[in-house]
Structure formats: structure tokens, C-alpha cells
XYZ file of C-alpha atoms in Angstrom:
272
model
C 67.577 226.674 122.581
C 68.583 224.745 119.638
C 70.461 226.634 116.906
C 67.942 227.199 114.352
C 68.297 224.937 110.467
C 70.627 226.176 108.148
C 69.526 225.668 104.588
C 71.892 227.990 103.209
C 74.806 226.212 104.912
C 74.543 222.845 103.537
C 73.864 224.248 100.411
C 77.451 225.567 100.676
C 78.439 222.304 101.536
C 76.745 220.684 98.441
C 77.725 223.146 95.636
C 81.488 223.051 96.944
C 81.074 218.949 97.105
C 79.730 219.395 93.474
C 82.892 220.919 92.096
C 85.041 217.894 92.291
C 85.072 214.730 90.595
C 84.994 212.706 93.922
C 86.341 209.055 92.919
C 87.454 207.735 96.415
C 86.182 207.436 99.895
C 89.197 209.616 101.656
C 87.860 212.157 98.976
C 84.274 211.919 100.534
C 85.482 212.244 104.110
C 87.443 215.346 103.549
C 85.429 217.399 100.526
C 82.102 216.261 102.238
C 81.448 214.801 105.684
C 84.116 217.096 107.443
C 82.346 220.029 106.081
C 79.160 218.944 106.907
C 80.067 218.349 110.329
C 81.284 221.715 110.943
C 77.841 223.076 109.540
C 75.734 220.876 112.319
C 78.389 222.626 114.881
C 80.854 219.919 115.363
C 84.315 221.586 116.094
C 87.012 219.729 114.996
C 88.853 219.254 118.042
C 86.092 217.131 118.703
C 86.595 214.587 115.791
C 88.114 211.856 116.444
C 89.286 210.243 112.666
C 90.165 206.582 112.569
C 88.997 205.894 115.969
C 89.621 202.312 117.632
C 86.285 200.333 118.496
C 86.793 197.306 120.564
C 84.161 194.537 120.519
C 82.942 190.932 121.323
C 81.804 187.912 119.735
C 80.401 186.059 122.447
C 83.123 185.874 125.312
C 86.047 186.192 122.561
C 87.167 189.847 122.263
C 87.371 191.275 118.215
C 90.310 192.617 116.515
C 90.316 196.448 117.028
C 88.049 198.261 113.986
C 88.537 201.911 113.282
C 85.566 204.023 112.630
C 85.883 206.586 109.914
C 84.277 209.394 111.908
C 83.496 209.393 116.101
C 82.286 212.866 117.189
C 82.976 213.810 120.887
C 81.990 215.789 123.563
C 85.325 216.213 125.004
C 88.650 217.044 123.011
C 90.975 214.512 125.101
C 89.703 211.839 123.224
C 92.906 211.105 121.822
C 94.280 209.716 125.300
C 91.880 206.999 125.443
C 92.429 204.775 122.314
C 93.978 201.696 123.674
C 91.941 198.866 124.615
C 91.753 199.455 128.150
C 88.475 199.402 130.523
C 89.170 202.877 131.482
C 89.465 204.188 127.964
C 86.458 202.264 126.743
C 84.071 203.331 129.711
C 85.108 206.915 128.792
C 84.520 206.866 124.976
C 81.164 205.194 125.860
C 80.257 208.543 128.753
C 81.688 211.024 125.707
C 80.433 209.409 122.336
C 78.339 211.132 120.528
C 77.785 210.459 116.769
C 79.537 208.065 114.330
C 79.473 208.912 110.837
C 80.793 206.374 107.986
C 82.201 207.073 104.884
C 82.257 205.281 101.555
C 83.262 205.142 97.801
C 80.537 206.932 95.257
C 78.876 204.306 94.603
C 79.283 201.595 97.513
C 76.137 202.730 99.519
C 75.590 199.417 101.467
C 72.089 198.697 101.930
C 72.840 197.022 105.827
C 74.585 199.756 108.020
C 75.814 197.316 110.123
C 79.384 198.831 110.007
C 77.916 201.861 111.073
C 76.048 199.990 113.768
C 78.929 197.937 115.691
C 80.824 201.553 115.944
C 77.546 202.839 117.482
C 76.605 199.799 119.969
C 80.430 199.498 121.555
C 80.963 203.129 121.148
C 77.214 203.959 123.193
C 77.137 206.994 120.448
C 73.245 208.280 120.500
C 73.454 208.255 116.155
C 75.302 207.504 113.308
C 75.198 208.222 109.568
C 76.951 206.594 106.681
C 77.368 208.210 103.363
C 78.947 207.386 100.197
C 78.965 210.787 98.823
C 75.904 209.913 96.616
C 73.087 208.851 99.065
C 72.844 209.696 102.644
C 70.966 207.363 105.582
C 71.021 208.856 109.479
C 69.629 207.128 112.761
C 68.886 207.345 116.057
C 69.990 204.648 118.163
C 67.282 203.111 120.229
C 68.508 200.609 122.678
C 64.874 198.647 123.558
C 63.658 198.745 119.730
C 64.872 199.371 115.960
C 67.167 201.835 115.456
C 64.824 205.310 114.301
C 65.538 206.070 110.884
C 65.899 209.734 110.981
C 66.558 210.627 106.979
C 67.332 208.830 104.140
C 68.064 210.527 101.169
C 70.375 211.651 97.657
C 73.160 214.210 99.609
C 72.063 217.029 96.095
C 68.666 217.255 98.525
C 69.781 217.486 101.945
C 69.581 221.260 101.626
C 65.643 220.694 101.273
C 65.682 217.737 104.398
C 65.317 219.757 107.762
C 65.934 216.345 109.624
C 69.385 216.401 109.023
C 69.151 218.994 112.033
C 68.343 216.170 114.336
C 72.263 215.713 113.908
C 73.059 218.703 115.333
C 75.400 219.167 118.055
C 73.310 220.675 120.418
C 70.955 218.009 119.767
C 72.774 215.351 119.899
C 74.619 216.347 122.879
C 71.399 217.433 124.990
C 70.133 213.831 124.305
C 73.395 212.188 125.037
C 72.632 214.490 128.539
C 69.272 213.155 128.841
C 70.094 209.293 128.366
C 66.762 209.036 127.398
C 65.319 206.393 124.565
C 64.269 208.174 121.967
C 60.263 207.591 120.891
C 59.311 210.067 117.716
C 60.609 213.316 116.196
C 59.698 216.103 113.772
C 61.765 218.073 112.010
C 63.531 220.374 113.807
C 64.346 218.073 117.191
C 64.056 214.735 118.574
C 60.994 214.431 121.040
C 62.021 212.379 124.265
C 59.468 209.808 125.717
C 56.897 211.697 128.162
C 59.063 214.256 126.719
C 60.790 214.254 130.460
C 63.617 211.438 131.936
C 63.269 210.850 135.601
C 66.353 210.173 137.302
C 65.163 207.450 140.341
C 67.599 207.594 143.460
C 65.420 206.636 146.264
C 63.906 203.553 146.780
C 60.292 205.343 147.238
C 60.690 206.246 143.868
C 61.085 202.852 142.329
C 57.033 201.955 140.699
C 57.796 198.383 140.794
C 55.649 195.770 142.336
C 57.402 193.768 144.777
C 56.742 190.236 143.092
C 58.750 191.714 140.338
C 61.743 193.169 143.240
C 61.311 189.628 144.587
C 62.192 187.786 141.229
C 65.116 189.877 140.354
C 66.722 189.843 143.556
C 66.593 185.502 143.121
C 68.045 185.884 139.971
C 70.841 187.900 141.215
C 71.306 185.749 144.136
C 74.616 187.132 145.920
C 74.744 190.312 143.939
C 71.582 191.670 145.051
C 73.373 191.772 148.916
C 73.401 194.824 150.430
C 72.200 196.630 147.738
C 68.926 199.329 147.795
C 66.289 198.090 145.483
C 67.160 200.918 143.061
C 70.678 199.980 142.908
C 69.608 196.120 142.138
C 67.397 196.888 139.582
C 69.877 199.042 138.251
C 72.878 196.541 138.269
C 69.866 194.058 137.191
C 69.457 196.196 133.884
C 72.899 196.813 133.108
C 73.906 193.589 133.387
C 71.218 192.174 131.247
C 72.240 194.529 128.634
C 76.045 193.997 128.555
C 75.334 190.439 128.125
C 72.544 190.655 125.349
C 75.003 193.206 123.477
C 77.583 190.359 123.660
C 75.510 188.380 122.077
C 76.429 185.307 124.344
C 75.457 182.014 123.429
C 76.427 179.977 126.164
C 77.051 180.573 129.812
C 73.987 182.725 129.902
C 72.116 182.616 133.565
C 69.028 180.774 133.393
C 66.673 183.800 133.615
C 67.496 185.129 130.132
C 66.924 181.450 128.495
C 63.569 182.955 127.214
C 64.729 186.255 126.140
C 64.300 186.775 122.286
C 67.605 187.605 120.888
C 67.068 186.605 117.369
C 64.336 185.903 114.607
C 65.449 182.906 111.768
C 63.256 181.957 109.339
C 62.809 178.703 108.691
C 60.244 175.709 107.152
C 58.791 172.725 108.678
C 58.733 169.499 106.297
C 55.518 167.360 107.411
C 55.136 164.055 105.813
C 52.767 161.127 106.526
C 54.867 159.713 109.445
C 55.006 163.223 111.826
């Protein structure tokens, strides 16, 4: 049973927010988002404060970037900072919510800060804030991102959605693994509002022309392997390598996989 919305609560956290003159972004993180996480039930030996995110840009690993805020299901989140695969497999299992802070005033209108943390972290949401306006989403890995609230932080105490960000919530999707399809304003609504967890290859609804063509792209890694477990590996593999955004040394079947959209013109004279 989800706890039930709060008004009263993040009104607290608003009219004690109101009565400084906030002028920096450490100020927001400490007089706003700190409280407010607390409120939505996030304890704080669950918050992990300038965590470590480790990326890629193509096959060339980034320089470490620290996320303002990455909320946790697990408190020994402090032993797996380094850039090990270990440490990042376990932040990705235990991630839960990212939240961003900024200077009054510096609302960005991309989130993509916000939105690296959240694709190498495997968070299910993230917010970013500067103290001023407020924007939350849901993370949906096989569409756009569902914005979840967007809105001035004087009338969260009138936005119900910002429950969505609760911790039960968040942590009973994170549970689920399930992609996330509509919600009102209380909870997030899964997909056929169930997840099926396949094991057996009886399971597996997939016609076998389909099987056939991802075991030849696989080649030798589809030996010895169930059909569920291919398909599986299949998946995974196609979405580490899309979320590296790879441009070369891609294997042939994901040549005609849309990874981008560029606009462009054509110029047509009297010789084409």
C-alpha cells in the first residue's frame, strides 16, 4: 500500500524554503531538495551526495561526473564508488532516483545532465530543480522519457504527482523492472499493469523465424544457450551497445537501427 500524499508536508517544506534568501545551488540542495526527500520517505542513509557516474562516448570511457543527488535502496552505497565493474553493476541493481540541483535561476531547459546520471546509473527517475521551477521523469528505456510534473516549486503543495517520487513507488517499480506506460496521480500504472518474468523456454511467444534470425546474428554466442537465455543476452547486448552510442564497430544487424534524427535540406538544381 502506498503511503498516502502529503500536502501538508511539502507545504512545510515550501514555507521553510521561503524563509531564506537562497542565492546558490549548495543552498538549494540543503534548504530544499534534502527536505523534500525526506518528505517522499527517502532516509538519509540512503543518499548518496556527490556520487561518481562513469560513462562512454563510443568505446572511449568519460571522465568520472558526480551527480548532485543518487537515492538508494541500500545504505552501503558508499563502498562502491570507484570505477570498477563490480561497483558499477551494483549502483545500476540499487539506483533509484537522481535528483539535480541548480542556482535560482539556471533552470536548463535540456535535462540532459540529469539524464546521463540516470542512463549509466539505471535509476527508474530523476528530477532537477533550481529552487525556482521543478521538472520530474520517469525513465522509459524503449521511448521518451515520461514527463511526470513540471512546475514553479511555491505549487508543488497543490501537484499530487510529485507522489510518483515516492519511495515506495519508486522502489516497487525499480522491483518490477517494468517500462513504465501511463500514470495518474497518485501512482505509476505498469504496462498490462502486470510484468511476467519468462524462465522457460515454453514461455517465450516468439515465432521461430524471429529465434532463427537472432541466433545468426549471435553466431557463437547463441551456443548452448536456451532460447530464453539468447534472447535475453540478445536484448541486453543490443542495449549496452545503443546506450554507448557506438559509431563504428557495430555488428551488421543493428546497421538499420534508428539511433538518431538530424534535420537537414536537400539543394536541387537543374543538373540533379
Amino acid at each position: 500500500m502506498y503511503k498516502a500524499y502529503d500536502k501538508a508536508a511539502i507545504q512545510s517544506v515550501i514555507d521553510e524554503y521561503r524563509l531564506s534568501d537562497i542565492q546558490s545551488e549548495s543552498e538549494v540542495r540543503s534548504k530544499f531538495i534534502v527536505r523534500l526527500s525526506e518528505v517522499l520517505g527517502y532516509s538519509s542513509q540512503f543518499r548518496g551526495e556527490e556520487f561518481p557516474v562513469y560513462g562512454y562516448g563510443g568505446r572511449e570511457p568519460l571522465r568520472a561526473k558526480d551527480a548532485d543527488f543518487i537515492f538508494f535502496n541500500d545504505k552501503s552505497f558508499g563502498s562502491y564508488r570507484e570505477n570498477t565493474q563490480k561497483n558499477k553493476a551494483w549502483v545500476r541493481e540499487h539506483s533509484l532516483l537522481v535528483i539535480e540541483a541548480k542556482k535560482p535561476g539556471e533552470m536548463p531547459e535540456d535535462l540532459g545532465q540529469a539524464q546521463f546520471y540516470t542512463m549509466w546509473t539505471k535509476a527508474v527517475a530523476y528530477i532537477e530543480t533550481d529552487g525556482e521551477d521543478f521538472k520530474g521523469y520517469f525513465v522509459n528505456p524503449i521511448s521518451s522519457d515520461l514527463e511526470v510534473i513540471t512546475a514553479k516549486v511555491d505549487e508543488l503543495p497543490n501537484k499530487p504527482e510529485i507522489w510518483n517520487f515516492s519511495y515506495e513507488n519508486v522502489l516497487s517499480l525499480k522491483q518490477k523492472g517494468c517500462s513504465i506506460k501511463s500514470l495518474d496521480s497518485r501512482i505509476i500504472v505498469m504496462e498490462d499493469n502486470a510484468c511476467q518474468v519468462i524462465t522457460e523456454d515454453s514461455e517465450l511467444d516468439i515465432p521461430e523465424e524471429t529465434l532463427s534470425y537472432i541466433r545468426n546474428c549471435m553466431g557463437k554466442n547463441a551456443e548452448a544457450l536456451t532460447n530464453v537465455q539468447m534472447v535475453s543476452r540478445f536484448l541486453n547486448t543490443t542495449d549496452s551497445l545503443l546506450q554507448n552510442d557506438m559509431r563504428y564497430d557495430i555488428p551488421p544487424y543493428m546497421i538499420d537501427i534508428p539511433r538518431h534524427i538530424y534535420k537537414a535540406k536537400l539543394y536541387v538544381d537543374n543538373m540533379i
